[in-house]
Structures are given as structure tokens and as C-alpha cells.
Coordinates of C-alpha atoms in Angstrom, one line a residue:
Chain R
M3 CA 96.5 251.9 94.3
K4 CA 98.9 252.4 91.2
Y5 CA 102.6 253.2 91.4
L6 CA 105.1 254.0 89.2
C7 CA 108.6 252.5 89.9
L8 CA 111.2 254.6 87.6
I9 CA 114.5 252.7 87.4
Y10 CA 117.7 254.8 87.7
D11 CA 120.7 253.1 86.7
D12 CA 124.1 253.9 85.4
E13 CA 123.9 253.6 81.4
K14 CA 127.4 253.7 81.0
K15 CA 127.9 250.1 82.6
W16 CA 125.8 248.4 79.8
E17 CA 128.5 249.7 77.2
T18 CA 131.1 248.0 78.9
M19 CA 129.3 244.8 80.2
P20 CA 130.2 241.7 78.8
K21 CA 127.3 239.9 76.3
E22 CA 126.9 237.0 78.7
K23 CA 126.3 239.5 81.8
A24 CA 124.0 241.7 79.7
G25 CA 121.8 238.5 78.5
A26 CA 121.9 237.2 82.0
I27 CA 120.6 240.5 83.4
Q28 CA 117.8 240.4 80.3
G29 CA 116.8 237.0 81.5
E30 CA 115.9 238.2 85.1
Y31 CA 113.6 241.1 83.5
M32 CA 111.9 239.1 81.6
A33 CA 111.3 236.7 84.5
F34 CA 110.5 239.4 87.1
T35 CA 108.2 240.9 84.4
E36 CA 105.9 237.6 84.0
A37 CA 106.1 237.2 87.8
I38 CA 104.3 240.2 88.1
K39 CA 101.8 239.6 85.4
K40 CA 101.0 236.5 87.0
S41 CA 100.5 238.0 90.6
G42 CA 98.2 240.7 88.7
Q43 CA 100.5 243.4 89.6
Y44 CA 101.7 244.4 86.7
L45 CA 100.1 247.4 84.3
A46 CA 102.6 248.0 82.3
G47 CA 106.5 248.8 81.6
D48 CA 109.4 249.5 79.1
A49 CA 112.9 250.3 78.9
L50 CA 114.1 253.5 77.6
Q51 CA 116.9 254.0 75.3
P52 CA 119.7 256.0 76.7
T53 CA 120.0 259.6 77.6
H54 CA 121.7 260.5 74.6
T55 CA 118.6 260.3 72.6
A56 CA 116.7 262.2 75.0
T57 CA 115.9 266.0 73.9
T58 CA 114.2 268.4 76.8
V59 CA 111.2 270.5 75.9
R60 CA 110.2 273.9 77.6
V61 CA 107.9 276.8 76.5
R62 CA 109.2 280.0 77.5
Q63 CA 106.9 283.1 76.8
G64 CA 105.2 281.0 74.0
K65 CA 108.1 280.0 72.4
I66 CA 109.1 276.2 72.4
S67 CA 112.7 276.0 73.1
T68 CA 114.5 272.3 73.1
T69 CA 117.7 271.4 74.3
D70 CA 119.6 268.1 73.6
G71 CA 119.8 265.5 76.4
P72 CA 118.0 264.7 79.7
F73 CA 116.3 267.4 82.1
A74 CA 119.5 266.9 84.7
E75 CA 123.0 265.2 84.6
T76 CA 122.9 262.5 87.1
K77 CA 125.3 260.0 88.0
E78 CA 122.5 257.4 87.5
Q79 CA 120.0 257.6 84.8
L80 CA 116.1 257.2 84.2
G81 CA 116.7 254.0 82.5
G82 CA 113.2 252.5 82.4
Y83 CA 110.0 251.9 84.6
Y84 CA 107.0 249.5 85.9
M85 CA 103.3 250.9 86.3
I86 CA 102.1 248.1 89.0
N87 CA 99.0 248.0 90.9
A88 CA 99.9 247.4 94.9
K89 CA 97.9 247.4 98.0
D90 CA 99.9 249.9 99.6
L91 CA 103.3 251.3 100.2
N92 CA 104.7 248.1 101.6
E93 CA 103.8 245.8 98.6
A94 CA 104.9 248.5 96.3
I95 CA 108.3 248.6 97.9
Q96 CA 108.1 244.7 98.4
V97 CA 107.8 244.5 94.2
A98 CA 110.4 247.5 93.5
S99 CA 113.1 245.4 95.4
R100 CA 112.5 242.6 93.3
I101 CA 113.5 244.6 90.1
P102 CA 117.0 243.2 89.0
S103 CA 118.5 246.9 88.7
A104 CA 117.4 247.7 92.5
R105 CA 120.7 245.7 93.3
D106 CA 123.2 248.3 91.6
G107 CA 120.8 251.2 90.6
S108 CA 118.0 252.6 92.4
I109 CA 114.2 252.3 92.2
E110 CA 111.9 255.5 92.9
V111 CA 108.4 254.3 93.7
R112 CA 105.9 257.2 93.2
P113 CA 102.1 256.7 94.1
I114 CA 100.1 257.4 90.8
M115 CA 97.7 260.6 91.8
V116 CA 93.9 260.1 91.7
F117 CA 91.9 262.8 90.6
E118 CA 87.9 262.7 91.6
Chain C
M14 CA 85.9 253.9 139.5
P15 CA 84.9 256.3 141.9
Q16 CA 81.6 257.1 142.7
A17 CA 79.6 260.3 143.0
M18 CA 82.5 262.9 142.0
E19 CA 82.2 266.5 142.1
R20 CA 82.6 268.3 138.9
V21 CA 86.0 269.1 139.3
E22 CA 87.2 265.5 140.1
Y23 CA 85.7 264.7 137.0
V24 CA 87.8 267.2 135.1
E25 CA 90.8 265.6 137.0
Y26 CA 89.8 262.0 136.5
I27 CA 89.7 262.9 132.7
G28 CA 92.7 264.8 132.5
A29 CA 94.7 262.0 134.0
L30 CA 92.8 259.4 131.8
Y31 CA 94.2 261.8 128.7
R32 CA 97.8 261.6 130.0
S33 CA 97.4 257.8 130.4
D34 CA 95.1 256.5 127.3
S35 CA 94.9 259.3 124.8
R36 CA 97.3 257.5 122.8
R37 CA 95.8 254.1 123.1
V38 CA 92.5 256.1 121.9
L39 CA 94.1 257.7 119.1
A40 CA 96.2 254.4 117.7
T41 CA 92.6 252.6 117.5
L42 CA 90.9 256.0 116.0
I43 CA 93.5 255.6 113.3
R44 CA 92.5 252.1 112.5
L45 CA 88.8 253.0 112.1
L46 CA 89.1 255.8 110.7
G47 CA 91.9 255.3 108.3
G48 CA 93.7 258.8 108.8
F49 CA 96.0 260.6 111.4
E50 CA 94.1 264.1 111.0
L51 CA 90.5 262.3 111.2
A52 CA 91.3 260.6 114.2
E53 CA 92.9 263.2 116.0
E54 CA 90.0 265.6 115.7
A55 CA 87.8 262.5 116.7
M56 CA 90.3 261.6 119.8
H57 CA 89.7 265.3 121.3
D58 CA 86.0 265.6 120.4
A59 CA 85.3 262.3 122.6
F60 CA 87.5 264.1 125.4
T61 CA 85.1 267.2 125.0
A62 CA 82.0 264.9 125.1
A63 CA 83.2 262.9 128.0
L64 CA 83.8 266.3 129.9
E65 CA 79.9 267.2 129.0
S66 CA 78.6 263.6 129.8
W67 CA 80.5 261.8 132.3
P68 CA 79.5 264.7 135.2
R69 CA 76.1 264.0 134.4
N70 CA 75.7 260.3 133.5
G71 CA 79.0 258.9 135.5
V72 CA 81.7 257.7 134.2
P73 CA 80.9 254.8 131.8
E74 CA 82.0 251.0 132.9
N75 CA 84.9 251.0 130.0
P76 CA 85.9 254.4 129.6
R77 CA 88.7 253.8 126.9
A78 CA 86.0 251.8 124.8
W79 CA 83.4 254.7 125.1
L80 CA 86.1 257.0 124.2
I81 CA 87.0 255.2 120.9
S82 CA 83.3 254.8 119.9
T83 CA 82.2 258.4 120.8
G84 CA 85.3 259.6 118.6
R85 CA 84.1 257.2 115.8
F86 CA 80.8 258.5 115.5
K87 CA 82.1 262.2 116.4
A88 CA 84.1 261.8 113.1
I89 CA 81.1 260.2 111.1
D90 CA 79.0 263.4 112.4
R91 CA 82.2 265.6 111.3
L92 CA 82.3 263.8 107.4
R93 CA 78.4 264.3 107.2
R94 CA 78.5 268.1 108.1
D95 CA 81.2 268.5 105.9
A96 CA 79.7 266.6 103.2
R97 CA 77.0 269.5 102.3
F98 CA 80.3 270.8 100.3
D99 CA 81.6 267.3 99.3
A100 CA 79.4 265.1 98.4
A101 CA 82.5 262.4 98.1
L102 CA 82.4 262.4 102.0
T103 CA 79.1 261.3 102.8
A104 CA 80.2 257.6 100.9
I105 CA 83.2 257.5 103.1
A106 CA 80.9 258.6 106.0
D107 CA 78.4 255.8 105.0
Q108 CA 81.3 253.2 105.0
L109 CA 82.5 254.0 108.1
E110 CA 79.3 253.9 109.7
S111 CA 78.7 250.5 108.1
S112 CA 82.7 249.1 109.0
A113 CA 82.5 245.6 110.7
A114 CA 84.7 246.9 113.7
G115 CA 81.4 248.6 115.3
P116 CA 81.2 249.9 118.9
S117 CA 79.9 246.6 120.6
S118 CA 82.7 244.9 119.1
L119 CA 84.9 247.2 120.7
H120 CA 83.2 247.5 124.5
E121 CA 84.1 243.4 123.9
A122 CA 87.7 244.0 122.9
G123 CA 88.6 246.7 125.5
G124 CA 92.2 246.2 126.4
S125 CA 92.2 243.2 124.6
E126 CA 94.9 241.9 122.0
G127 CA 93.4 244.0 119.2
L128 CA 93.8 247.1 120.7
E129 CA 97.5 246.4 121.7
D130 CA 98.0 245.9 118.1
D131 CA 96.7 249.2 117.1
R132 CA 99.7 251.0 119.4
L133 CA 102.0 248.6 117.7
R134 CA 100.3 249.6 114.3
L135 CA 101.4 253.3 115.3
I136 CA 104.7 253.0 116.3
F137 CA 105.8 250.7 113.0
T138 CA 103.8 253.4 111.3
C139 CA 105.2 256.5 112.7
C140 CA 109.1 254.7 112.0
H141 CA 108.3 253.6 109.0
P142 CA 111.8 253.8 106.5
A143 CA 109.8 255.4 103.6
L144 CA 109.6 258.7 105.8
T145 CA 113.1 260.5 106.5
P146 CA 114.8 260.1 109.9
D147 CA 114.2 263.2 111.1
A148 CA 110.3 262.8 110.1
R149 CA 110.2 259.5 112.2
I150 CA 111.5 260.9 115.5
A151 CA 108.9 264.1 115.0
L152 CA 106.2 261.7 114.1
T153 CA 107.1 259.1 116.9
L154 CA 107.4 261.8 119.6
R155 CA 104.0 263.8 118.5
E156 CA 101.9 260.8 118.0
V157 CA 103.2 257.5 119.7
C158 CA 104.2 259.7 123.3
G159 CA 101.9 262.6 123.0
L160 CA 104.5 265.1 123.5
G161 CA 103.4 268.4 121.8
T162 CA 105.0 270.3 118.7
E163 CA 106.4 272.9 120.5
E164 CA 108.0 270.6 123.3
I165 CA 109.4 268.4 120.4
A166 CA 110.8 271.5 118.3
S167 CA 112.6 273.1 121.5
A168 CA 114.8 269.6 122.7
F169 CA 115.7 269.0 119.3
L170 CA 116.4 272.7 119.0
V171 CA 114.9 273.8 115.6
P172 CA 112.3 276.0 115.4
A173 CA 108.6 274.9 115.9
P174 CA 107.4 275.9 112.6
T175 CA 110.2 273.8 111.0
L176 CA 109.3 270.9 113.3
A177 CA 105.0 271.1 112.3
Q178 CA 106.0 271.7 108.6
R179 CA 107.9 268.0 109.2
I180 CA 105.0 266.4 111.1
V181 CA 102.4 267.8 108.1
R182 CA 104.8 266.3 105.7
A183 CA 105.0 263.0 106.9
K184 CA 101.5 262.5 107.7
G185 CA 101.0 263.6 104.1
K186 CA 103.5 260.9 102.6
I187 CA 101.3 258.3 104.6
R188 CA 98.1 259.1 103.5
D189 CA 99.2 259.8 99.7
A190 CA 101.8 257.1 99.0
Q191 CA 99.4 254.9 101.3
I192 CA 101.9 253.8 103.8
P193 CA 99.6 250.9 105.6
Y194 CA 98.9 251.4 109.3
Q195 CA 100.2 247.5 109.8
V196 CA 102.6 245.8 112.0
P197 CA 104.7 244.1 109.1
A198 CA 104.9 240.8 108.2
R199 CA 107.3 238.2 109.7
E200 CA 109.4 238.2 106.9
A201 CA 110.1 241.9 106.9
L202 CA 109.7 242.3 110.9
A203 CA 113.2 242.2 111.7
E204 CA 114.4 245.0 109.2
R205 CA 111.5 247.1 110.2
L206 CA 112.1 246.6 113.8
D207 CA 115.8 247.9 113.3
A208 CA 114.1 250.9 112.0
V209 CA 111.9 251.4 115.3
L210 CA 114.7 250.7 117.4
H211 CA 116.8 253.2 115.9
V212 CA 114.4 256.1 116.4
I213 CA 114.1 255.3 119.9
Y214 CA 117.8 254.8 120.4
L215 CA 118.4 258.6 118.7
V216 CA 115.7 259.9 121.0
F217 CA 117.7 258.4 124.1
N218 CA 121.3 259.7 122.7
E219 CA 119.9 263.4 122.0
G220 CA 118.5 263.5 125.6
Y221 CA 121.7 261.5 127.0
S222 CA 124.2 264.2 125.4
A223 CA 122.3 266.8 126.0
S224 CA 122.4 266.0 129.6
L225 CA 126.3 267.0 130.0
G226 CA 124.9 270.8 128.4
E227 CA 121.9 273.0 129.9
S228 CA 118.6 272.2 128.6
L229 CA 116.6 269.9 130.8
T230 CA 114.3 269.7 127.8
R231 CA 116.3 268.3 126.2
H232 CA 117.2 265.4 128.6
D233 CA 113.8 264.9 129.3
L234 CA 114.0 263.1 125.7
S235 CA 116.2 260.0 127.6
S236 CA 113.3 259.4 130.0
E237 CA 111.0 259.3 126.8
A238 CA 112.9 257.2 124.9
I239 CA 113.2 254.8 128.0
R240 CA 109.3 254.9 128.0
L241 CA 108.9 254.2 124.4
G242 CA 111.5 251.0 125.1
R243 CA 109.3 249.9 127.8
L244 CA 106.1 250.1 125.9
L245 CA 107.8 248.3 122.6
M246 CA 108.7 245.6 125.4
E247 CA 105.3 245.0 126.8
L248 CA 103.7 244.9 123.0
L249 CA 106.6 243.0 120.7
P250 CA 109.4 241.2 123.3
E251 CA 111.9 240.6 120.9
P252 CA 115.5 240.0 122.3
E253 CA 117.1 243.4 120.9
V254 CA 114.2 245.5 122.2
L255 CA 115.5 243.8 125.6
G256 CA 118.6 244.9 124.9
L257 CA 118.1 248.4 124.1
L258 CA 116.2 248.9 126.9
G259 CA 118.7 247.5 128.9
L260 CA 121.3 249.4 127.2
M261 CA 119.3 252.7 128.1
L262 CA 118.6 251.9 131.9
L263 CA 122.1 251.0 132.1
H264 CA 123.8 254.2 130.8
D265 CA 120.5 256.2 132.4
A266 CA 121.9 254.6 135.7
R267 CA 124.9 256.7 135.7
R268 CA 123.7 260.2 134.4
A269 CA 123.8 261.6 137.8
T270 CA 127.6 261.1 138.0
R271 CA 128.6 262.0 134.6
T272 CA 129.1 265.4 135.5
S273 CA 130.6 267.4 138.4
A274 CA 128.5 270.1 140.1
D275 CA 129.9 272.7 138.2
G276 CA 129.1 271.0 135.0
D277 CA 132.3 269.4 134.6
L278 CA 132.7 266.0 132.8
V279 CA 133.6 263.2 135.0
L280 CA 135.3 260.2 133.5
L281 CA 134.0 256.4 133.9
H282 CA 136.5 255.3 136.2
E283 CA 136.2 258.6 138.1
Q284 CA 132.4 258.8 138.6
D285 CA 131.3 257.9 142.1
R286 CA 129.6 254.9 141.5
S287 CA 127.5 255.0 145.3
L288 CA 125.6 257.7 143.3
W289 CA 124.7 255.2 140.5
N290 CA 120.9 253.9 140.6
Q291 CA 121.4 250.4 141.5
Q292 CA 117.6 249.3 140.8
Q293 CA 117.9 250.5 137.3
I294 CA 121.5 248.6 136.8
H295 CA 119.8 245.4 138.2
E296 CA 116.9 246.2 135.7
G297 CA 119.0 246.6 132.8
A298 CA 121.5 243.9 133.8
A299 CA 118.4 241.1 134.0
L300 CA 117.1 242.4 130.4
V301 CA 120.7 241.8 129.0
Q302 CA 120.7 238.3 130.2
R303 CA 117.2 237.5 128.9
A304 CA 118.2 238.8 125.4
L305 CA 121.9 237.2 125.7
A306 CA 119.7 233.7 126.7
S307 CA 117.5 234.2 123.4
R308 CA 120.8 233.4 121.0
R309 CA 118.9 235.8 118.8
F310 CA 120.3 238.9 120.4
G311 CA 121.8 241.8 117.7
P312 CA 124.4 245.3 118.3
Y313 CA 121.9 246.4 120.9
T314 CA 122.2 243.6 123.5
L315 CA 126.1 243.4 123.0
Q316 CA 126.6 247.3 123.8
A317 CA 124.2 246.6 126.6
A318 CA 126.2 243.7 127.6
I319 CA 129.4 246.0 127.7
A320 CA 127.7 248.4 129.7
A321 CA 126.5 246.1 132.1
I322 CA 130.1 245.0 132.7
H323 CA 131.0 248.4 133.6
A324 CA 128.0 249.1 135.6
E325 CA 128.3 245.8 137.8
A326 CA 132.0 246.6 138.7
A327 CA 132.4 247.4 142.4
T328 CA 135.6 249.9 141.4
A329 CA 137.1 250.9 138.3
A330 CA 140.2 248.8 138.8
A331 CA 137.6 245.7 138.9
T332 CA 136.7 246.3 135.9
D333 CA 136.6 242.8 133.5
W334 CA 138.5 244.1 130.4
R335 CA 138.9 240.7 129.4
Q336 CA 135.2 240.1 128.6
I337 CA 134.8 243.7 127.6
V338 CA 137.1 243.1 124.7
G339 CA 135.8 240.1 123.6
L340 CA 132.2 241.4 123.5
Y341 CA 133.8 244.5 121.4
D342 CA 135.2 241.4 119.0
V343 CA 131.5 239.7 119.0
L344 CA 129.8 243.5 118.0
L345 CA 132.6 244.1 115.5
R346 CA 131.9 240.9 113.7
V347 CA 127.9 242.2 113.7
E348 CA 128.3 245.4 113.1
A349 CA 131.5 246.8 111.9
S350 CA 132.1 250.2 112.9
P351 CA 135.6 252.5 113.2
V352 CA 133.7 253.9 116.6
V353 CA 133.2 250.3 117.6
E354 CA 136.8 249.9 116.6
L355 CA 137.9 252.5 118.3
N356 CA 135.9 251.8 121.3
R357 CA 137.6 247.8 121.2
A358 CA 141.2 249.7 121.1
A359 CA 140.9 251.8 124.3
A360 CA 139.5 248.3 126.2
M361 CA 142.6 246.6 124.4
A362 CA 145.0 249.5 125.9
M363 CA 143.0 248.4 129.5
R364 CA 143.8 244.9 129.1
D365 CA 147.0 244.6 127.6
G366 CA 148.4 248.3 128.7
P367 CA 148.4 251.8 126.6
E368 CA 151.3 250.5 124.0
A369 CA 149.0 247.8 122.5
G370 CA 145.9 250.2 122.0
L371 CA 148.0 253.0 120.7
L372 CA 148.9 250.7 117.8
L373 CA 145.5 250.0 117.4
I374 CA 143.9 253.8 117.3
D375 CA 147.1 255.1 115.1
A376 CA 145.9 252.2 112.5
I377 CA 142.4 253.5 112.9
L378 CA 143.4 257.2 112.4
A379 CA 145.7 256.3 109.8
R380 CA 142.6 255.0 107.6
G381 CA 141.0 258.5 107.6
E382 CA 137.7 257.2 108.6
L383 CA 137.8 259.0 112.3
A384 CA 140.1 262.0 111.7
K385 CA 137.1 264.4 112.5
Y386 CA 136.0 262.4 115.6
Y387 CA 137.2 264.2 118.5
L388 CA 137.1 261.5 121.0
A389 CA 139.7 259.0 118.7
H390 CA 142.3 262.0 119.0
A391 CA 141.4 262.4 123.0
A392 CA 141.9 258.6 123.2
R393 CA 145.1 258.8 121.7
A394 CA 146.4 261.7 123.7
D395 CA 145.2 259.9 126.9
L396 CA 147.3 256.6 125.7
C397 CA 150.4 258.9 124.9
R398 CA 149.8 260.7 128.2
R399 CA 150.0 257.4 130.4
L400 CA 153.1 256.4 128.6
G401 CA 155.0 259.4 128.7
R402 CA 154.8 261.0 125.6
V403 CA 153.9 264.6 126.6
P404 CA 154.6 266.3 123.2
E405 CA 152.7 263.7 121.5
A406 CA 149.9 264.0 123.9
I407 CA 149.7 267.7 124.0
A408 CA 149.0 267.8 120.1
A409 CA 146.5 265.0 119.9
Y410 CA 144.5 267.1 122.8
K411 CA 145.2 270.1 120.6
R412 CA 143.5 268.4 117.9
A413 CA 140.7 267.2 119.9
L414 CA 140.1 270.2 121.3
E415 CA 139.6 271.8 117.7
L416 CA 136.8 269.2 117.2
A417 CA 135.0 269.2 120.6
R418 CA 131.9 270.9 120.7
Q419 CA 130.1 270.7 123.8
A420 CA 131.4 273.4 126.6
P421 CA 132.1 270.3 129.4
E422 CA 134.1 268.2 126.9
R423 CA 136.2 271.2 125.9
R424 CA 136.8 272.2 129.1
F425 CA 138.0 268.6 130.5
L426 CA 140.7 269.0 127.3
E427 CA 141.9 272.0 128.5
R428 CA 142.1 270.9 131.8
R429 CA 144.3 267.8 130.4
L430 CA 146.2 269.9 128.3
A431 CA 147.3 272.2 131.2
E432 CA 148.1 269.8 133.4
L433 CA 150.7 268.6 130.7
H434 CA 151.9 271.9 130.2
G435 CA 152.8 272.1 133.7
A436 CA 154.3 268.4 133.7
A437 CA 156.7 269.5 130.6
I438 CA 158.2 272.4 132.3

């Protein structure tokens, strides 16, 4: 079964973080990604540019409207994701808990819908 | 097994079997069929089939195994019937029919460990932390205890459709997010067990605090929680399971004496100890001893140990406050919380005098966390009263009265206020 792990974190903290610390977290991410690639659980994963680069698009009455910024202003922002393979929610929670940002941010785990 | 029963006796027999065994049958069918809805239908089909078959053919040797394998075949039939409209179901039916856990292995396993594990699987699934706390409670009472939706709704004072919704949503999440039907692995067990114990504790408390009020249905929740605790202990005798069961038994032993005939609150030191349920106290205290001896105990066992000291004191004056304070100290280290601190302060007041307790309570109140907790103000009021600081006591009782919700609690505070006004004149 496929699960999408959405990584929510306070993106502002990256701006003020000392270089060495940011480097250490990046290292943890690389090690984590490597580990779930080895175990066969990794399907995809990316980091996103900060929310000031976001554009939100809607079509209303046939007209495209775009607004600057993310869909919702929140304390923690979507900063990246992993698509993983897990046999059930317990395994998915296990994997999500090892994502470095789980320690101070939040990971939302969503099962992927299967259309028959 | 009774021989040559009348039809009405079969109906009674099957009815009794439904009450005693339907949850076990359901727990195994969920595993075999892989889902709650299908398993529930199958379970009901199986009992209906028993009503038709047993009066003619007699009660089978192993009724539970019969019900499980009949339920499984009924589910496969049902899928085949529905398959005429949905081809995908044929594949599922085929798979179920050929799955390893056939009826013969069930007969052999009748009452054995494998099936007991199913009940544990059901408990852990209903109390899965990925479900909301409300949903865990509702699902556990519905699926594990077999209470009706209406019953649960009225016990928790929510409209029945709301509660039904909650259960449907929870089952939807179990199915769609694929919450596994499993007893958690050893490394996750402690944490997952905590979630189960918490559900049982909440159910108990809901009933226990309601026993101050009017509703009888609500106080039955305490008995239901104790039943759940016993079941869990039978299946998984971990120290904290014993501790929680002990805690519930010890509290429940005093239930009859917590209110007067008029429904007024009676404080612990004024309760008629001769009316406490001694058998329950012995059982609870023995469980506490076992849990403590394991040296792997936690907060439930510690709270139960405190309750045991209260329950075993021959008189209120004979209470061993020194030990109670010691246990609160340990409890604070295991699970720090302002409410535990408040209880410890009250125990300190009993051990070292009201002045000592008051200093602690004022420090807790000054931090603000318990500013809206009526018991903190009531405790402060009581200590001021004992110290003869009447105006302060009156002010604190008034603050407590503003925050108290339940009628008996409010009447108690009003009584105390009236006494103090009398004393002040």
C-alpha cells in the first residue's frame, strides 16, 4: 500500500539556523532517504521551495484566478514529502516517525487512493 | 450441553451464547474476512443460521467454532451474490474460500490461544492512536463490549446519530488507511498499551463521575470498564493492566458511600467505611501488590497503591499519610502534572498540617495552570477554614462555586459557605 508522508515544519527557522546545524539535518535526511531506499519503502520524495514561491490557482466561473502564497497560512508549512510503500498504517507511522522533521515539525500520513 | 431441548430453550441458549460469545466470534471473523462490516453481517448471519439449524440438528460440539465457520461461509455467499453486480468481489470471495484458515483448523483451535489473540487484536485496533480519542471509546464499547449505539450515545450524552457517525468514520479510517488487525510488536507494545488503558480509564471515569449525577446508564460505564479491564488482564497480564484494574476496583468499592441518600457529596473521611465493598478492596489491593512486585509498574499502579492505602485504613484518622505522600512523590517523577501536585499538597497538609499544604497549593495556583480547576480552590478553601482564616476560606469557596459544574458538588460548596457565614457572625 502506498502512503504519502507530508512534511510540515516552520520554514522560518531555516533562515536563522546556523550553517552547521542545517548541514547536519540535511545529512540526516540523506541518510534516512538512503535507508528507506535500501529497505524498498521509498517510492519518491522531494523538498519544496519555501511558501513565498507558492501560487494558488482556482477556476471560478470559468476564469482562472491566481493568488500569491500558499492555500492556507499556517504556523507550519508543507516543506516536502515522501511517497512510501508500507504494508499497513503501523509500518507507515514507523517510517514517518524516522523523518528528521518529525522531531520538531509534523508529518501527515495519507494513504493513496486506489481506483479500480 | 443440554440434550433434547424445547425450541424455546434453544432460543434462550443461543441468546445466552450471543451475549457471552458474540464478541469472540466477531473478533475472529474480522481477522478471517479482513473487515468490520463484512464480519458483523457474517456474525449475525451465523447466529440466525444457528436458530434455524440447532433446534433440528442439535447443538454442535463446539458451538463457537460452528458459528465462526458458518459466518465465514455466509460472508463468502454474500460476496458471491453481490458479485453479480461487482465482478471484483468474485476474486475476494475466491481468495477467502481458499485462505489457509479453513474451518477444520478453526475446530482444532476452538478456545485456544489463536482465537484469544483475535480478541486482543480487536482491542488494539479499536484503541489505535490513529483514531480520535472519542472514536476509540465509541468503537471499543461497540465492538469489544457489544453495547448498542443508542446505549453508548446516551451514556456519553451525545445524540445517537453523532455517535453512529463517529463509529462509521472510525471504521472507514481503519479500512482506508489500512490500520492492521494486529497485536503490536514488542517494541511498540508499551506505547500502544497505554492508549488502550487510557480508553478504559476514560470509560471508567465517565461512569464514576456520573455516579454523582442522576443517570444510571452512565454509571454502568464503570462496570463496563471493569469488565474490559478483566478481559485485558486475562489476555495480557502486564503490570499496568493489573494496576488499572486494581485502581478501578478500589474506587468502585466506595461508590455507594460517595453520596448520601439525598444525593449529597460525602467526602472520603466522612464515608461509612463499613459499607465499602471489602471483597473488591481485597482484590484491588492484591492486584496492586502484584503490579508493584513486578518493578515495571507505572502511573496507574501508583494511583492504585494510593487508593489501596485509603481503602485499607480502618478509620480516616488511621490513614498512613506518610506513605501516601511518598507514593505521590514517585508518581510525580513518573508522570508530572499539576493535578498530581495538588493531590500531593493535600496529602502534605494531612501529614504536616494545613499550613504546609496551603503554601504548596498557593504556589501551584500562582502558576495559573489550575486557576480554573474548582478542586484547587475547594482544597485551598478547606485549608484556610481549618486554619481559621475565614474570609480567605469564603473567597476560595466562592471561586470554587463559580467553577463547579455538578449539582452535588455545588451543594457541598454552598453548605460549607453557609457554615462559614454562620461562624463569621
